[in-house]
Every structure is written in structure tokens, then in C-alpha cells.
Short mmCIF file of C-alpha atoms and ligand atoms in Angstrom, two decimals:
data_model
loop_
_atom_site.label_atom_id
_atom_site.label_comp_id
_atom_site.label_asym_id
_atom_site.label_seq_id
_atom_site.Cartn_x
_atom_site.Cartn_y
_atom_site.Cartn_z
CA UNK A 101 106.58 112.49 98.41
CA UNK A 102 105.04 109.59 100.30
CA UNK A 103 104.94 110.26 104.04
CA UNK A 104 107.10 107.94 105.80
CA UNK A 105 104.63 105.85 109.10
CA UNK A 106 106.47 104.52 111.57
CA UNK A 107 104.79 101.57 112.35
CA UNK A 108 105.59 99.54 116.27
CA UNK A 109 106.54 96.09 116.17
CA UNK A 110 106.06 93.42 118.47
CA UNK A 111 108.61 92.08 120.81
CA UNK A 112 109.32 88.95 122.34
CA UNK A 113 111.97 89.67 125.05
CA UNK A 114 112.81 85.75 125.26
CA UNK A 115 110.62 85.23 128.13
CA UNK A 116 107.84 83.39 125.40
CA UNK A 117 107.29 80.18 124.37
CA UNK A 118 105.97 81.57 120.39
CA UNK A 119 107.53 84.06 118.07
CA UNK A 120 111.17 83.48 118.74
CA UNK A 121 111.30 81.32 121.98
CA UNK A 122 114.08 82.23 123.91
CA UNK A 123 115.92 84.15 121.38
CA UNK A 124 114.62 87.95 121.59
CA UNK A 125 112.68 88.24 118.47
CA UNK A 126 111.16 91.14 116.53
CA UNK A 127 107.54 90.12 114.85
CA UNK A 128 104.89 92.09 112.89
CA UNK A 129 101.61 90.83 111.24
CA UNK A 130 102.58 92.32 107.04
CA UNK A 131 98.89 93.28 106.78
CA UNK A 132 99.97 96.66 108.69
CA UNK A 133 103.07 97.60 106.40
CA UNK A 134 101.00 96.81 103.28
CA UNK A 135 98.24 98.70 104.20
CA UNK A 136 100.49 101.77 104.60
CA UNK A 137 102.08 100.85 101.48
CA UNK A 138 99.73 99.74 99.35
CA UNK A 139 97.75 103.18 100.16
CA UNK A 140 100.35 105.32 99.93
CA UNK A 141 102.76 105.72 102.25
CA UNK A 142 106.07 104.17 103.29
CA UNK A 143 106.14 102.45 106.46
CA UNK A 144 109.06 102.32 108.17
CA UNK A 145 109.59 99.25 111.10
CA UNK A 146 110.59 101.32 114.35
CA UNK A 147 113.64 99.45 116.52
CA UNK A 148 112.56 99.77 119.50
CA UNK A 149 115.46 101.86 120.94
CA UNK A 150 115.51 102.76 124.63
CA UNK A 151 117.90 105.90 123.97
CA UNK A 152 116.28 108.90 123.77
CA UNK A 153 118.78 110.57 121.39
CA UNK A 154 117.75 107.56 118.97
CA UNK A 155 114.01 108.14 119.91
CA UNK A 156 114.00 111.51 118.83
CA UNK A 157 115.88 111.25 115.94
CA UNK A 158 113.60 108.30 114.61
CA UNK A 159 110.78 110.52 115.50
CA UNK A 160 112.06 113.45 113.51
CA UNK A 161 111.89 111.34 110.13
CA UNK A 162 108.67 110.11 110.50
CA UNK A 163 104.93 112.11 108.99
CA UNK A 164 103.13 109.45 110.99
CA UNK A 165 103.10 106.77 113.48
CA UNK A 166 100.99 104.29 113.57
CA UNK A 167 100.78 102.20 116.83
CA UNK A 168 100.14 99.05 116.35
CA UNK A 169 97.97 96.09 118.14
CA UNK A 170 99.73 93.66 120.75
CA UNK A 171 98.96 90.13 122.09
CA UNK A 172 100.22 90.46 125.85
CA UNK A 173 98.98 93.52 127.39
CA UNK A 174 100.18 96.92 129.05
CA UNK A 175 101.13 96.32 133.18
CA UNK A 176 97.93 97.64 134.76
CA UNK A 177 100.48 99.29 137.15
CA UNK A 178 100.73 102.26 133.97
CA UNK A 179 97.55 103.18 134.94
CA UNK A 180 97.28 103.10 138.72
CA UNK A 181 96.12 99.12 138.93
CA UNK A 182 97.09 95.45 140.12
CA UNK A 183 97.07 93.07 137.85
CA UNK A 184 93.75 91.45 138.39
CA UNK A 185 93.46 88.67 135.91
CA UNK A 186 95.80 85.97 134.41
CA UNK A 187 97.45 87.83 131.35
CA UNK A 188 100.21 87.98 129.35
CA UNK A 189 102.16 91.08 129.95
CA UNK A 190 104.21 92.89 127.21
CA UNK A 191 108.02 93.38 127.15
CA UNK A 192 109.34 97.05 128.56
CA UNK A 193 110.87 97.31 125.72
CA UNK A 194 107.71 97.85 123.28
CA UNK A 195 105.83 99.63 125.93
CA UNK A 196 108.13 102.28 127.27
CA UNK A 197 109.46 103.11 123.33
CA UNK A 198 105.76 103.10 122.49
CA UNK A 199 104.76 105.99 125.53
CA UNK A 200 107.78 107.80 124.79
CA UNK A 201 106.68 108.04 120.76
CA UNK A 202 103.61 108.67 121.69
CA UNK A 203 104.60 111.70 124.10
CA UNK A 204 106.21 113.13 121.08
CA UNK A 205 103.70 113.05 118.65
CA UNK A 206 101.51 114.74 121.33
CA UNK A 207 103.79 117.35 121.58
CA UNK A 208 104.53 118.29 118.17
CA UNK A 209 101.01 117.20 116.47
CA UNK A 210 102.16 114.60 114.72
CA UNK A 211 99.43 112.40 112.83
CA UNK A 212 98.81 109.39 114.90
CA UNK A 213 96.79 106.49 114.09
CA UNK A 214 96.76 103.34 117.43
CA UNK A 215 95.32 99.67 116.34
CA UNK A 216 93.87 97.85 119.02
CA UNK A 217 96.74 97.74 121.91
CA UNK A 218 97.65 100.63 120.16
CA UNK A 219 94.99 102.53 120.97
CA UNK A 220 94.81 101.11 124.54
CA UNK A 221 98.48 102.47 124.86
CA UNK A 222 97.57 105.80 123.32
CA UNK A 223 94.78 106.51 126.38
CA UNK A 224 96.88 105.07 129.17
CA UNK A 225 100.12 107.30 127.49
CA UNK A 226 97.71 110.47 128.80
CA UNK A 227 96.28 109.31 131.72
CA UNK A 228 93.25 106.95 131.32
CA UNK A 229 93.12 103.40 132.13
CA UNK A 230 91.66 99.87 130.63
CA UNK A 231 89.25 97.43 131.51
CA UNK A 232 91.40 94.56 132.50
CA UNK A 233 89.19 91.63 131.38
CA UNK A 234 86.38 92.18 129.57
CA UNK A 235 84.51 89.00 130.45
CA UNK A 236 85.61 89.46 134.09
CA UNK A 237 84.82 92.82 134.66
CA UNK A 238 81.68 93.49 131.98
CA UNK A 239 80.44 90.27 132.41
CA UNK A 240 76.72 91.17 130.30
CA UNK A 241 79.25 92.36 127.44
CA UNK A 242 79.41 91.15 123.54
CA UNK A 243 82.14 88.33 122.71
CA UNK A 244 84.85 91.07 121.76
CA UNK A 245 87.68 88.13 121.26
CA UNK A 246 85.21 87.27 118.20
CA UNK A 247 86.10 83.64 117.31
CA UNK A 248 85.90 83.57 113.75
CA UNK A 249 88.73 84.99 111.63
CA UNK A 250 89.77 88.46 111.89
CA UNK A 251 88.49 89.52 108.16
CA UNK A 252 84.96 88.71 109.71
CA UNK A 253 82.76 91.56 111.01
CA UNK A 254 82.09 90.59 114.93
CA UNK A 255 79.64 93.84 115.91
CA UNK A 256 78.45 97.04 115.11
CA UNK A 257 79.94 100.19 116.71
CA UNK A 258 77.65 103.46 116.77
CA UNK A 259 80.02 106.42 115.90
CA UNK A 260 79.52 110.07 117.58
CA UNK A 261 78.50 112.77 115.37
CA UNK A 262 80.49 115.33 114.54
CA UNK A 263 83.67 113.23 115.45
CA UNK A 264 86.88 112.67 113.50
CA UNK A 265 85.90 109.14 112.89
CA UNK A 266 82.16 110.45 111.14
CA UNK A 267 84.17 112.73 109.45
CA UNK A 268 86.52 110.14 107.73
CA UNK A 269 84.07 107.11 107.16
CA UNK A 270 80.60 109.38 107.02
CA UNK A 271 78.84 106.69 108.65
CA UNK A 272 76.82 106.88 112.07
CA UNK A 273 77.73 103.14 112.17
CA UNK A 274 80.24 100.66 111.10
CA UNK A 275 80.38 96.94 111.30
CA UNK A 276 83.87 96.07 112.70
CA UNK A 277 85.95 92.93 113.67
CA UNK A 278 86.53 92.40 117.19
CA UNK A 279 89.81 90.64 118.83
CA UNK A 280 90.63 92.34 122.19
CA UNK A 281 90.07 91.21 125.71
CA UNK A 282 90.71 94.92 127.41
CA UNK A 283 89.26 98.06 126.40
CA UNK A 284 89.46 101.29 127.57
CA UNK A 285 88.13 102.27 131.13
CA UNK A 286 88.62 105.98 132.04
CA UNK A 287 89.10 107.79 129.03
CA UNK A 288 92.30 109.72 129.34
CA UNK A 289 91.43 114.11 129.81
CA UNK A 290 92.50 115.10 126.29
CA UNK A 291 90.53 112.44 124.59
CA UNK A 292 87.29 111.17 123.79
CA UNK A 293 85.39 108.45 123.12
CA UNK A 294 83.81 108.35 119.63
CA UNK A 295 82.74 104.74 118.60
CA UNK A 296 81.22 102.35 121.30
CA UNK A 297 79.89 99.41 120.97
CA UNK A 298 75.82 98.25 121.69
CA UNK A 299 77.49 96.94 125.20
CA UNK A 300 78.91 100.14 125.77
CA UNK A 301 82.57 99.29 125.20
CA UNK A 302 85.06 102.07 124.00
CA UNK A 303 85.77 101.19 120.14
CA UNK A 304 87.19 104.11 119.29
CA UNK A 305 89.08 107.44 120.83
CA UNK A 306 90.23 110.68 119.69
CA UNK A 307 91.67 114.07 120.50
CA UNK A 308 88.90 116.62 122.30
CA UNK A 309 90.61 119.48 120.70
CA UNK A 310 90.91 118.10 117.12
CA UNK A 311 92.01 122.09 116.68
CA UNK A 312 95.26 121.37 118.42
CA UNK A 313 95.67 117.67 117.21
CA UNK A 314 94.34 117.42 113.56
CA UNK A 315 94.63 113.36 113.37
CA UNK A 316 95.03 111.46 116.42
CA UNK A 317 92.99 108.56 116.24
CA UNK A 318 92.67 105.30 118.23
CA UNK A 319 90.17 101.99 116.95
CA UNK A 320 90.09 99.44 118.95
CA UNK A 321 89.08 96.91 115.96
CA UNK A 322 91.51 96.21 113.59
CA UNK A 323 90.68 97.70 109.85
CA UNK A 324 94.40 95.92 109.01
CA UNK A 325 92.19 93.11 107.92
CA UNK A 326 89.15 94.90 106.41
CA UNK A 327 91.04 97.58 104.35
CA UNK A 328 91.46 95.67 101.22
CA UNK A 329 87.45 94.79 100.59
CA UNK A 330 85.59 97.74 102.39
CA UNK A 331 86.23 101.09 101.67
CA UNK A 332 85.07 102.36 104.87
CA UNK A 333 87.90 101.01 106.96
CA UNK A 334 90.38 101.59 103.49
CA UNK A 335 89.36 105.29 104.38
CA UNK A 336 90.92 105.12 108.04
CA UNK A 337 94.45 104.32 106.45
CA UNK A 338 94.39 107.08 103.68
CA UNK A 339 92.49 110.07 106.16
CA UNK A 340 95.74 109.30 108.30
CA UNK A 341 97.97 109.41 105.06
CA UNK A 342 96.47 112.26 104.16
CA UNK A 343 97.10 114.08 107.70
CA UNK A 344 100.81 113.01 107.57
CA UNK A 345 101.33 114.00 103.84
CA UNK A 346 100.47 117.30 104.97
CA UNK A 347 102.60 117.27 108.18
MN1 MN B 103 85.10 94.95 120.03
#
């Protein structure tokens, strides 16, 4: 049976000028379902339901969910902060149904795999926070909003040893694409940092008791657009297939 991923769309709650305008749109880049699909799984687009009798019972048919990235970001106030730069902030709607699938797939173990914002939401969901603005705040830092296309490697990350990422890709160090402006600050108490760039930016995060979580994962590069011609970042997608095949 191929596990069924819930995969997080986008939302534009008709306060935005793309995707939709006025009229409260749904939007998701296909490069996320297909890599689920084409690798063996069946992805499943999540409404983004704010009942929590819906929630749960959209959690309960899911192996795996897979968090995906986001152009406007998560309120700073999630984590404890003003906003202190000029960004685009994401609709309520995405963000609370995200922390609320995300506090269930803590609590039962369920194989989850964050993209990006994804992974952002995933630390700030258990208590860390984010670099607001990476150019503001880490001014000596890489160009992580790489501007050549997303298929393009941007920088290296070096990956810990030992870790849940070494374990999937068996490298000490991956080239990866690079299209965030936020990263994550404090890394939340049950997680840890496992891929970081040469600047010292967060790439990647996982659970600190990998005993009680077996696959929860968070990269802040996006292997969406590198599966299909690297097997490295192919490997992500099935290790997290694998986990949620297995339930
Ligand atoms: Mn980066």
C-alpha cells in the first residue's frame, strides 16, 4: 500500500495582489505532489480546516505529512517577537492548521518531513524562534535568497555526524539550493540542528530523541527541485516514504 502524505498548501486569504487576488485562493508548486508520487507515495492536498474534529480526522488517514515551504512568513509574535522587518505575513488559516498538524504528529510519531517555511514552522510549533531577516540581522551571511533558479545549487551545507540527515544521504556535505530570507534562531528543546551552512545558518533540524520520533525532519533548502537529477536529495523523499510506509 502506498502511504498516503499529506502535503500543506498555500493560502491566499484575499488580502494579495498574486495567486488569486481578492478571491481566497488555494495554490501549490506540483513539484511537491510529484515528488511524493512519483517516489511512491500518494499525496493527499490538506484543506486547511480550522475544526478540530476535521483536523483530527484528516490526521488519522494520513502515514506522513509533509509541510511544505511558504512565501509570506510566520507572525514573529509565534515566537515571542515584533515584527522587525517589512514582510509578508501568512494567512491564519495555513499557519494555525499547520501548528495544530504538527502538534499531532508530535504526539503520535507520525513521520514528518518540513520544506523550507515548513521547517521554520516545525521549530517555532515547539518552541524555538527564526531569524527575521537574514540580511538584516546576519549581515556577514551567504546570499540565501540565491538568485538563480531554484534547480541551481546556491551553497554547501556541512551535515552532523551521526544525524538522521547523514544517515539518509551518507554524506558529511551536500550542495543545496537556497531561497529563504529567515532561518531558524533558537532551536526549539526537542530538536536539533544537523546541517548548517559555512555562515553558520540552520539548514537543517531534527528530533534529539530520534528513539521517540523515528523521522521528523526539517531542510531548509528545497530538494522539491533537486529530486529528479540527484539522488542525494531523491533519498530525502523516499527515507520519509519509507518511515511512513512503516507507520
Ligand atoms: Mn540557505
Amino acid at each position: 500500500m502506498k502511504p498516503v502524505i499529506g502535503v500543506t498548501p498555500d493560502f491566499n486569504a484575499g488580502d494579495r495582489k498574486d495567486r488569486g487576488g481578492r478571491e481566497p485562493t488555494y495554490f501549490l508548486r506540483d513539484r511537491y505532489v510529484r515528488a511524493i508520487e512519483t517516489l511512491g507515495g500518494l499525496p493527499v492536498i490538506l484543506p486547511l480546516t480550522d475544526d478540530p474534529v476535521l483536523q483530527q480526522r484528516l490526521f488519522d488517514s494520513l502515514d506522513g505529512l509533509m509541510l511544505t515551504g511558504s512565501g509570506p512568513d510566520l507572525p514573529p509574535r509565534l515566537y515571542g517577537e515584533a515584527q522587525r522587518y517589512k514582510f509578508r505575513v501568512m494567512s491564519r488559516k495555513r499557519y494555525a492548521f499547520e501548528l495544530a498538524m504538527i502538534a499531532r504528529a508530535i504526539k503520535t510519531a507520525t513521520p514528518l518531513f518540513g520544506i523550507c517555511g515548513g521547517m521554520q514552522a516545525l521549530n517555532v510549533a515547539l518552541g524555538g524562534s527564526l531569524v527575521q531577516d537574514i540580511g538584516a540581522q546576519l549581515p556577514k551571511a551567504l546570499q540565501h535568497r540565491a538568485p538563480g533558479p531554484a534547480t541551481a545549487y546556491a551553497h554547501a551545507v556541512r551535515v552532523m555526524p551521526k544525524s538522521l540527515l547523514q544517515r539518509i544521504t551518507r554524506q558529511t556535505r551536500l550542495s543545496v539550493n537556497s531561497s529563504h530570507h529567515q532561518s531558524v534562531k533558537a532551536v526549539a528543546p526537542s530538536l536539533v540542528a544537523t546541517a548548517v551552512a559555512p555562515d553558520g545558518v540552520i539548514e537543517a533540524i531534527e528530533a534529539a530523541d530520534r528513539r521517540r520520533h523515528p523521522f521528523l525532519l526539517g531542510v531548509q533548502w528545497h530538494p522539491e527541485y533537486l529530486f529528479e537529477r540527484s539522488p542525494v536529495h531523491r533519498c530525502l523523499f523516499q527515507a520519509f516514504l519509507r518511515a511512513a510506509r512503516r507507520g
